Coordinates of C-alpha atoms and ligand atoms in Angstrom, one line a residue:
M27 CA 81.9 31.3 -46.7
Q28 CA 78.2 32.5 -45.9
T29 CA 75.5 30.4 -44.5
Q30 CA 72.2 30.9 -42.7
V31 CA 73.2 28.1 -40.0
A32 CA 76.4 26.3 -39.3
I33 CA 76.0 23.0 -37.9
I34 CA 78.8 21.5 -36.0
G35 CA 78.7 17.6 -36.2
G36 CA 77.9 15.4 -39.1
G37 CA 75.9 12.6 -36.9
P38 CA 72.6 11.9 -36.8
S39 CA 71.6 15.2 -35.2
G40 CA 73.4 17.2 -37.7
L41 CA 72.3 15.3 -40.9
L42 CA 68.8 15.4 -39.7
L43 CA 68.6 19.1 -38.9
G44 CA 70.4 19.9 -42.0
Q45 CA 68.0 18.0 -44.2
L46 CA 65.0 19.7 -42.4
L47 CA 66.3 23.4 -42.7
H48 CA 66.9 22.7 -46.3
K49 CA 63.1 21.5 -47.1
Q50 CA 62.6 24.9 -45.4
G51 CA 64.7 26.6 -48.0
I52 CA 67.2 27.5 -44.9
D53 CA 70.7 27.1 -46.3
N54 CA 73.3 25.5 -43.8
V55 CA 76.8 23.9 -43.9
I56 CA 77.8 21.1 -41.8
V57 CA 81.2 20.8 -40.1
E58 CA 82.4 17.5 -39.4
R59 CA 85.5 16.2 -37.5
V60 CA 85.9 12.6 -39.3
S61 CA 84.9 11.4 -42.5
G62 CA 82.0 10.1 -43.6
D63 CA 83.1 6.3 -43.9
Y64 CA 84.3 6.5 -40.1
I65 CA 81.0 7.9 -38.9
L66 CA 79.1 4.8 -40.7
G67 CA 81.5 2.5 -39.0
R68 CA 80.4 3.3 -35.4
I69 CA 77.5 1.1 -34.5
R70 CA 75.0 2.6 -32.3
A71 CA 71.3 2.7 -31.6
G72 CA 68.7 0.2 -33.1
I73 CA 65.4 1.5 -31.9
L74 CA 63.5 4.3 -33.4
E75 CA 60.3 6.0 -31.7
Q76 CA 57.4 7.0 -33.7
G77 CA 58.4 10.6 -33.1
L78 CA 61.6 9.9 -35.2
V79 CA 60.0 7.7 -37.7
D80 CA 57.7 10.8 -38.5
L81 CA 60.6 13.0 -38.4
L82 CA 62.3 11.1 -41.1
H83 CA 59.3 11.0 -43.2
E84 CA 58.8 14.9 -42.9
A85 CA 62.7 15.0 -44.0
G86 CA 61.9 12.7 -47.1
V87 CA 64.4 10.1 -46.0
A88 CA 62.0 7.1 -44.7
D89 CA 61.5 4.9 -48.0
R90 CA 64.3 2.5 -47.1
M91 CA 63.1 2.4 -43.3
M92 CA 60.0 1.4 -44.3
K93 CA 60.8 -1.3 -46.4
E94 CA 63.8 -2.7 -44.6
G95 CA 63.0 -1.6 -41.1
H96 CA 60.7 -3.9 -38.8
V97 CA 57.9 -2.4 -36.4
H98 CA 58.1 -4.2 -32.9
D99 CA 54.7 -4.4 -31.0
G100 CA 56.2 -5.5 -28.0
V101 CA 59.5 -5.8 -25.8
E102 CA 60.4 -8.8 -23.4
L103 CA 61.7 -8.4 -19.9
S104 CA 63.2 -11.2 -18.5
I105 CA 64.1 -11.5 -14.9
D106 CA 66.3 -14.6 -13.6
D107 CA 64.7 -16.7 -16.4
E108 CA 60.7 -15.4 -15.7
R109 CA 59.8 -13.8 -19.1
F110 CA 57.2 -10.8 -19.2
R111 CA 56.1 -9.5 -22.5
I112 CA 55.2 -5.8 -22.5
N113 CA 52.5 -5.2 -25.3
L114 CA 53.4 -1.7 -26.4
K115 CA 51.0 -1.5 -29.1
E116 CA 47.7 -2.5 -26.5
L117 CA 49.2 -0.8 -23.5
T118 CA 49.6 2.6 -25.6
G119 CA 46.4 2.5 -27.7
G120 CA 48.3 1.9 -30.8
A121 CA 51.9 3.0 -30.6
T122 CA 55.0 0.6 -31.5
V123 CA 58.5 1.4 -32.5
M124 CA 60.7 0.8 -35.5
C125 CA 63.9 -1.6 -35.3
Y126 CA 66.1 0.0 -37.8
G127 CA 69.8 0.9 -37.2
Q128 CA 71.2 4.5 -36.2
T129 CA 73.9 3.2 -39.3
E130 CA 71.4 3.0 -41.6
V131 CA 69.5 6.2 -40.7
T132 CA 72.7 8.2 -41.2
R133 CA 73.5 6.3 -44.6
D134 CA 70.0 7.7 -45.7
L135 CA 70.7 11.1 -44.5
M136 CA 74.0 11.3 -46.0
D137 CA 72.6 10.3 -49.5
A138 CA 69.6 12.9 -49.0
R139 CA 72.5 15.2 -48.4
K140 CA 74.5 14.6 -51.4
A141 CA 71.3 15.1 -53.4
S142 CA 70.5 18.5 -51.7
G143 CA 73.6 20.0 -52.9
Q144 CA 74.2 21.4 -49.5
Q145 CA 77.6 21.6 -48.5
T146 CA 79.4 19.1 -45.7
C147 CA 82.8 19.7 -44.7
Y148 CA 84.4 16.3 -43.6
E149 CA 88.0 16.2 -41.9
A150 CA 87.7 19.5 -40.2
E151 CA 90.4 20.2 -37.7
N152 CA 90.5 22.7 -34.7
T153 CA 87.1 23.8 -35.0
E154 CA 86.4 27.1 -33.1
L155 CA 83.2 29.1 -32.6
H156 CA 83.5 32.6 -32.0
D157 CA 81.0 35.5 -31.1
V158 CA 77.9 33.2 -30.4
K159 CA 76.3 35.8 -28.3
S160 CA 76.5 38.5 -31.0
D161 CA 74.2 38.7 -34.4
Q162 CA 77.4 37.8 -36.5
P163 CA 78.8 34.7 -35.1
Y164 CA 81.4 32.9 -37.1
V165 CA 83.2 29.4 -37.1
T166 CA 87.0 28.5 -38.0
F167 CA 88.7 25.3 -38.7
M168 CA 91.5 23.7 -40.9
Q169 CA 90.7 21.7 -44.0
N170 CA 93.6 20.1 -46.0
G171 CA 96.1 22.4 -44.2
E172 CA 93.8 25.3 -45.2
P173 CA 92.2 27.8 -43.1
V174 CA 88.3 28.0 -43.4
H175 CA 85.8 30.8 -42.1
I176 CA 82.2 30.4 -42.4
N177 CA 79.9 33.5 -41.3
C178 CA 76.3 32.5 -40.5
Q179 CA 73.3 33.8 -38.3
Y180 CA 73.3 30.7 -35.9
I181 CA 75.1 27.8 -34.9
A182 CA 73.8 24.3 -34.0
G183 CA 76.2 22.2 -31.6
C184 CA 75.3 18.8 -32.9
D185 CA 79.1 17.5 -32.1
G186 CA 78.5 15.1 -29.4
F187 CA 79.5 14.6 -26.0
H188 CA 83.0 15.2 -26.7
G189 CA 82.6 18.2 -29.3
V190 CA 83.6 21.8 -28.9
S191 CA 80.1 23.6 -29.0
R192 CA 79.1 22.9 -25.2
K193 CA 82.8 23.8 -24.1
T194 CA 82.3 27.3 -25.7
I195 CA 79.8 28.3 -23.5
P196 CA 81.4 29.8 -20.4
E197 CA 81.5 27.7 -17.2
D198 CA 79.7 30.2 -15.4
S199 CA 76.8 30.3 -17.9
R200 CA 76.0 26.8 -17.9
K201 CA 75.4 24.0 -15.1
E202 CA 76.0 20.3 -15.8
F203 CA 74.6 17.2 -14.0
E204 CA 76.2 13.9 -14.1
R205 CA 75.9 10.3 -13.0
V206 CA 78.5 7.9 -14.2
Y207 CA 77.9 4.1 -13.7
P208 CA 80.2 1.8 -12.4
F209 CA 80.0 -0.7 -15.4
G210 CA 79.8 -0.8 -19.1
W211 CA 78.1 -2.5 -21.9
L212 CA 80.2 -4.9 -24.4
G213 CA 78.0 -5.0 -27.8
L214 CA 78.5 -7.5 -30.2
L215 CA 77.2 -7.4 -33.7
A216 CA 77.0 -10.6 -35.9
D217 CA 75.7 -11.6 -39.0
T218 CA 73.3 -14.4 -37.4
P219 CA 69.3 -14.5 -37.2
P220 CA 68.2 -12.8 -34.0
C221 CA 67.5 -15.3 -31.2
N222 CA 64.0 -13.6 -30.6
D223 CA 61.4 -12.0 -32.7
E224 CA 61.4 -9.2 -30.2
L225 CA 64.2 -7.6 -28.2
I226 CA 64.9 -9.1 -24.6
Y227 CA 66.2 -7.1 -21.8
A228 CA 67.5 -9.7 -19.3
K229 CA 68.5 -9.2 -15.4
T230 CA 70.3 -11.9 -13.8
Q231 CA 72.6 -12.7 -10.8
R232 CA 75.5 -12.4 -13.4
G233 CA 74.4 -9.3 -14.6
F234 CA 72.4 -7.7 -17.4
A235 CA 72.0 -8.7 -21.1
L236 CA 70.1 -7.4 -24.0
A237 CA 69.4 -9.3 -27.2
S238 CA 68.5 -6.9 -30.2
Q239 CA 69.0 -7.0 -34.0
R240 CA 69.3 -5.0 -36.9
S241 CA 67.5 -7.3 -39.7
P242 CA 66.3 -11.0 -40.2
T243 CA 70.1 -11.8 -40.5
R244 CA 72.3 -9.5 -38.3
S245 CA 71.8 -9.7 -34.6
R246 CA 73.0 -7.1 -32.1
Y247 CA 74.0 -8.4 -28.5
Y248 CA 75.1 -6.5 -25.1
I249 CA 76.2 -7.7 -21.7
Q250 CA 77.0 -5.8 -18.5
V251 CA 80.9 -5.9 -18.0
P252 CA 83.2 -4.2 -15.3
L253 CA 84.7 -1.0 -16.3
T254 CA 87.9 -2.6 -15.9
D255 CA 87.3 -5.2 -18.8
K256 CA 89.2 -4.6 -22.0
V257 CA 87.7 -5.4 -25.2
E258 CA 90.5 -7.6 -26.3
N259 CA 90.1 -9.9 -23.4
W260 CA 86.6 -10.8 -24.5
S261 CA 87.1 -13.6 -27.2
D262 CA 83.8 -13.9 -29.7
D263 CA 83.5 -17.5 -27.9
A264 CA 83.7 -16.2 -24.3
F265 CA 81.0 -13.6 -25.3
W266 CA 78.8 -16.1 -26.7
A267 CA 79.2 -18.2 -23.7
E268 CA 78.4 -15.5 -20.8
L269 CA 75.3 -14.2 -23.1
K270 CA 73.7 -17.8 -23.2
K271 CA 74.3 -17.8 -19.4
R272 CA 72.0 -14.2 -19.2
L273 CA 69.4 -15.1 -21.7
P274 CA 66.3 -17.5 -20.9
A275 CA 67.4 -21.1 -21.2
D276 CA 65.1 -22.1 -24.4
I277 CA 66.3 -18.8 -26.0
A278 CA 70.3 -19.7 -25.4
A279 CA 69.4 -23.4 -26.3
N280 CA 68.5 -22.4 -29.9
M281 CA 70.7 -19.3 -30.2
V282 CA 72.8 -19.2 -33.8
T283 CA 76.4 -17.8 -33.0
G284 CA 79.1 -16.6 -35.3
P285 CA 82.0 -14.4 -35.9
S286 CA 81.6 -10.8 -34.6
I287 CA 81.4 -8.1 -37.3
E288 CA 82.0 -5.4 -34.7
K289 CA 82.7 -5.8 -30.6
S290 CA 83.1 -2.6 -28.4
I291 CA 82.5 -1.6 -24.8
A292 CA 80.6 1.6 -24.1
P293 CA 80.5 3.3 -20.7
L294 CA 77.2 4.2 -19.3
R295 CA 76.5 7.9 -17.8
S296 CA 73.6 10.3 -17.5
F297 CA 74.6 13.8 -18.3
V298 CA 72.4 17.2 -18.9
C299 CA 73.7 20.6 -19.6
E300 CA 71.5 23.2 -18.8
P301 CA 70.7 25.6 -20.4
M302 CA 70.8 24.1 -24.1
Q303 CA 71.1 27.5 -26.0
Y304 CA 73.6 30.3 -25.3
G305 CA 73.0 33.4 -27.5
N306 CA 73.1 32.2 -31.1
L307 CA 74.5 28.7 -30.3
F308 CA 72.2 25.7 -29.5
L309 CA 73.3 22.5 -28.4
V310 CA 71.6 19.4 -29.8
G311 CA 71.7 15.6 -29.1
D312 CA 74.8 14.2 -27.4
A313 CA 76.4 17.4 -27.2
A314 CA 73.6 18.5 -24.4
H315 CA 72.8 15.1 -22.9
I316 CA 73.9 11.6 -22.5
V317 CA 71.8 8.8 -21.2
P318 CA 73.0 5.3 -20.3
P319 CA 71.4 2.9 -23.3
T320 CA 69.1 1.0 -21.2
G321 CA 65.5 1.8 -22.6
A322 CA 67.0 3.4 -26.3
K323 CA 66.4 7.0 -25.7
G324 CA 69.8 8.5 -26.8
L325 CA 69.1 8.9 -30.3
N326 CA 65.6 9.3 -29.8
L327 CA 66.3 12.1 -27.4
A328 CA 68.4 13.9 -29.8
A329 CA 65.8 13.4 -32.8
S330 CA 63.1 15.4 -30.2
D331 CA 65.9 18.2 -29.8
V332 CA 66.1 18.4 -33.7
A333 CA 62.5 18.8 -34.2
T334 CA 61.9 21.6 -31.6
L335 CA 65.3 23.4 -33.4
Y336 CA 64.0 23.2 -36.6
K337 CA 60.4 24.5 -35.6
V338 CA 62.2 27.6 -34.1
L339 CA 64.8 28.0 -37.0
T340 CA 61.8 28.0 -39.2
R341 CA 59.6 30.5 -37.5
V342 CA 62.9 32.8 -36.9
F343 CA 63.9 32.3 -40.9
N344 CA 60.4 32.2 -42.6
G345 CA 58.0 33.7 -40.0
G346 CA 60.1 36.7 -38.8
D347 CA 60.0 35.9 -35.2
K348 CA 63.6 35.9 -33.8
S349 CA 62.0 35.6 -30.3
A350 CA 61.3 32.0 -30.9
V351 CA 64.9 30.9 -30.0
E352 CA 63.9 31.5 -26.5
Q353 CA 61.6 28.3 -26.5
Y354 CA 64.4 26.0 -27.5
S355 CA 66.0 25.1 -24.3
P356 CA 62.7 24.6 -21.9
I357 CA 61.1 22.7 -24.5
C358 CA 63.9 20.5 -25.1
L359 CA 64.9 20.1 -21.4
R360 CA 61.4 18.9 -20.5
R361 CA 61.6 16.1 -22.7
V362 CA 65.0 15.4 -22.0
W363 CA 64.8 14.9 -18.0
N364 CA 62.0 12.7 -18.6
G365 CA 64.0 10.5 -20.8
E366 CA 66.9 10.8 -18.6
R367 CA 64.7 9.7 -15.5
F368 CA 63.5 6.7 -17.5
S369 CA 66.9 5.4 -18.6
W370 CA 68.3 5.8 -15.3
W371 CA 65.1 4.1 -13.6
M372 CA 65.7 1.2 -16.2
T373 CA 69.5 1.0 -15.5
N374 CA 69.1 0.6 -11.8
M375 CA 66.3 -2.3 -12.2
M376 CA 68.1 -4.1 -14.8
H377 CA 71.6 -4.1 -13.6
N378 CA 73.7 -5.9 -11.0
F379 CA 75.3 -3.1 -8.9
D380 CA 77.2 -5.5 -6.9
E381 CA 80.4 -3.8 -7.3
E382 CA 79.3 -0.4 -6.6
L383 CA 77.5 -1.2 -3.3
A384 CA 80.6 -3.5 -2.0
K385 CA 82.7 -0.4 -2.2
D386 CA 80.7 1.9 -0.2
G387 CA 79.5 -0.8 2.4
S388 CA 75.9 -0.3 1.6
D389 CA 73.7 -3.5 2.3
R390 CA 73.5 -5.2 -1.0
E391 CA 70.7 -7.6 -0.1
T392 CA 68.6 -5.0 1.0
H393 CA 69.1 -2.8 -2.2
Q394 CA 68.8 -6.2 -4.3
R395 CA 65.4 -6.6 -2.5
F396 CA 64.2 -3.2 -3.3
M397 CA 64.9 -3.6 -6.7
D398 CA 63.4 -7.1 -6.8
S399 CA 60.1 -6.0 -5.4
E400 CA 60.1 -2.9 -7.8
I401 CA 60.5 -4.7 -11.1
H402 CA 58.2 -7.6 -10.0
Y403 CA 55.3 -4.8 -9.0
Y404 CA 55.7 -3.0 -12.5
L405 CA 56.0 -6.1 -14.4
T406 CA 52.9 -7.8 -12.8
S407 CA 50.4 -4.7 -12.6
E408 CA 48.8 -3.6 -15.7
A409 CA 49.4 0.2 -14.6
G410 CA 53.1 -0.7 -14.3
Q411 CA 53.4 -2.2 -17.6
K412 CA 51.4 0.7 -19.1
V413 CA 54.2 3.1 -17.7
I414 CA 56.9 1.2 -19.1
A415 CA 55.3 0.8 -22.5
E416 CA 54.2 4.4 -22.8
Q417 CA 58.1 5.6 -22.0
Y418 CA 59.4 3.1 -24.1
V419 CA 57.4 4.1 -27.1
G420 CA 58.3 7.9 -26.3
L421 CA 56.4 10.6 -25.0
P422 CA 54.8 13.2 -27.7
Y423 CA 57.0 16.0 -28.9
E424 CA 56.0 19.5 -27.4
D425 CA 54.9 22.2 -29.9
L426 CA 56.2 25.6 -29.9
A427 CA 53.7 28.1 -28.2
Ligands
LIG529 P1 77.0 11.8 -32.2 O1 76.3 10.6 -32.9 O2 77.9 11.8 -31.2 O3 77.7 12.7 -33.5 C1 78.5 13.9 -33.2 C2 79.1 14.1 -34.1 O4 80.2 15.2 -34.0 C3 80.2 13.2 -34.7 O5 79.9 12.5 -36.0 C4 81.8 13.7 -34.2 O6 82.7 13.0 -35.2 C5 81.4 15.1 -34.6 N1 82.3 16.1 -33.9 C6 82.8 15.8 -32.7 N2 83.8 16.9 -32.4 C7 83.6 17.6 -33.6 C8 84.3 19.1 -33.5 N3 85.3 19.5 -32.8 N4 84.1 19.5 -34.9 C9 83.0 18.9 -35.7 N5 82.6 17.6 -35.7 C10 82.5 17.2 -34.4 N6 71.7 5.1 -28.2 C11 71.1 4.2 -28.0 O7 69.6 4.9 -28.3 N7 71.3 3.0 -28.1 C12 72.7 2.3 -27.9 O8 72.8 1.4 -28.1 C13 73.6 3.3 -28.1 N8 74.7 3.0 -28.1 C14 75.8 4.1 -28.2 C15 77.3 3.5 -28.2 C16 78.2 4.6 -28.0 C17 79.6 4.2 -28.0 C18 77.8 6.1 -28.1 C19 79.0 6.8 -27.9 C20 76.2 6.5 -28.1 C21 75.3 5.1 -27.9 N9 74.2 5.7 -28.1 C22 73.0 4.8 -28.1 C23 73.6 7.1 -28.2 C24 73.3 7.6 -29.6 O9 73.9 6.7 -30.5 C25 73.7 9.0 -29.5 O10 72.6 9.4 -28.7 C26 73.5 9.4 -30.9 O11 74.5 9.0 -31.7 C27 73.3 11.2 -30.6 O12 73.6 11.7 -32.1 P2 74.3 12.9 -32.3 O13 74.3 13.4 -33.4 O14 73.9 13.9 -31.1 O15 75.7 12.7 -31.6
LIG530 C1 69.7 -1.4 -28.8 C2 70.3 -0.5 -28.0 C3 69.8 -0.2 -26.8 O1 70.2 0.7 -26.2 C4 68.5 -0.7 -26.6 O2 68.0 -0.3 -25.3 C5 67.7 -1.4 -27.3 C6 68.4 -1.5 -28.6 C7 70.6 -1.7 -30.3 O3 71.8 -1.3 -30.5 O4 69.9 -2.5 -31.0

């Protein structure tokens, strides 16, 4: 098989890149380890920045989002039952976020891919990337017991944190930065009406909680849990009971509960791999960086990588400028580190770190006082609220030089 760009991974990064390249007449093949249905079964992000919304328009896959998605002008933070509304629209001069699930974005992209006629190889096993520093890189894998070989000019590693692309870069040619947090998020999806019009991020002595949503009839909730907790030991009833203790009392009193459609625990991690390019291989999205979910930046950072790589490859193939590839990593990393910092800061401010502090003997109460003062300052000053609003709606994408 022969293509211009081999894309490893058919999650949102790989599918969006494939669609944007196709629109520019650039041929690409996606190689994906699991099936399409398996990908659609993963419940992940729900909040899209304007930059991603614009990119979905550019890719020609925004119709359903514009009909079924909900624009949110604000977001709430609740600190020990005291509620603060961040008016995103007013504080940023007009910017908002779109509430539309990653699953739906992925479904729309899969439909567009089918219509485009570009090839996707699902259930590919033992994918390997070869000669990525040469002008003739290639990809091999097994499909239905048969070996497959794809010759290409560039490879986009869109294969997530556990993928093969990052590991293809020799250890002495990459540097990794990491922080693992001492707790996880237990998430529950239910066909119940959301408990509030806008999202509520809640900090309490019992730990963090988030009330999010997918539609007027589908809610998504999260609670902070110790890493030692097992999802099997959390009944739906236990989840709802704990959630109600962490959300503002009037919200909890009116909350509609119901059976879970999905329930899972996600660990929290900050991670960056530098650089994001090695020869003719580019790392995109979770393959290069992970953020803790507080602040909803994971999918949005993946999208800004895609926007940059799509512009770079368009310039290479349609503008004859091969040197554009050198701009990819520095442009992406500037925005990635900004998102990493914001997610780390929101995580620090909104979670209960008792366990970790107890372990290393730190003064728990002093830490708590600093964090309480920090959040109080940001939420009660207009300048502080502006900082949160500007970051939450997302910084603009940087253009190529
Ligand atoms: P992925 O979605 O991980 O897609 C990578 C794809 O590559 C997968 O389909 C995988 O099967 C495939 N793949 C892996 N290895 C190979 C291989 N060797 N060969 C071929 N294909 C391969 N972000 C938020 O903003 N909010 C959230 O609430 C949130 N929750 C999350 C919960 C979990 C459990 C996880 C893991 C992430 C969450 N995120 C969240 C982050 C967000 O979902 C990701 O940033 C986003 O999925 C990144 O998209 P991606 O396409 O780069 O990677
Ligand atoms: C969702 C997840 C997040 O991490 C977040 O900050 C906001 C919303 C969600 O799944 O809806």
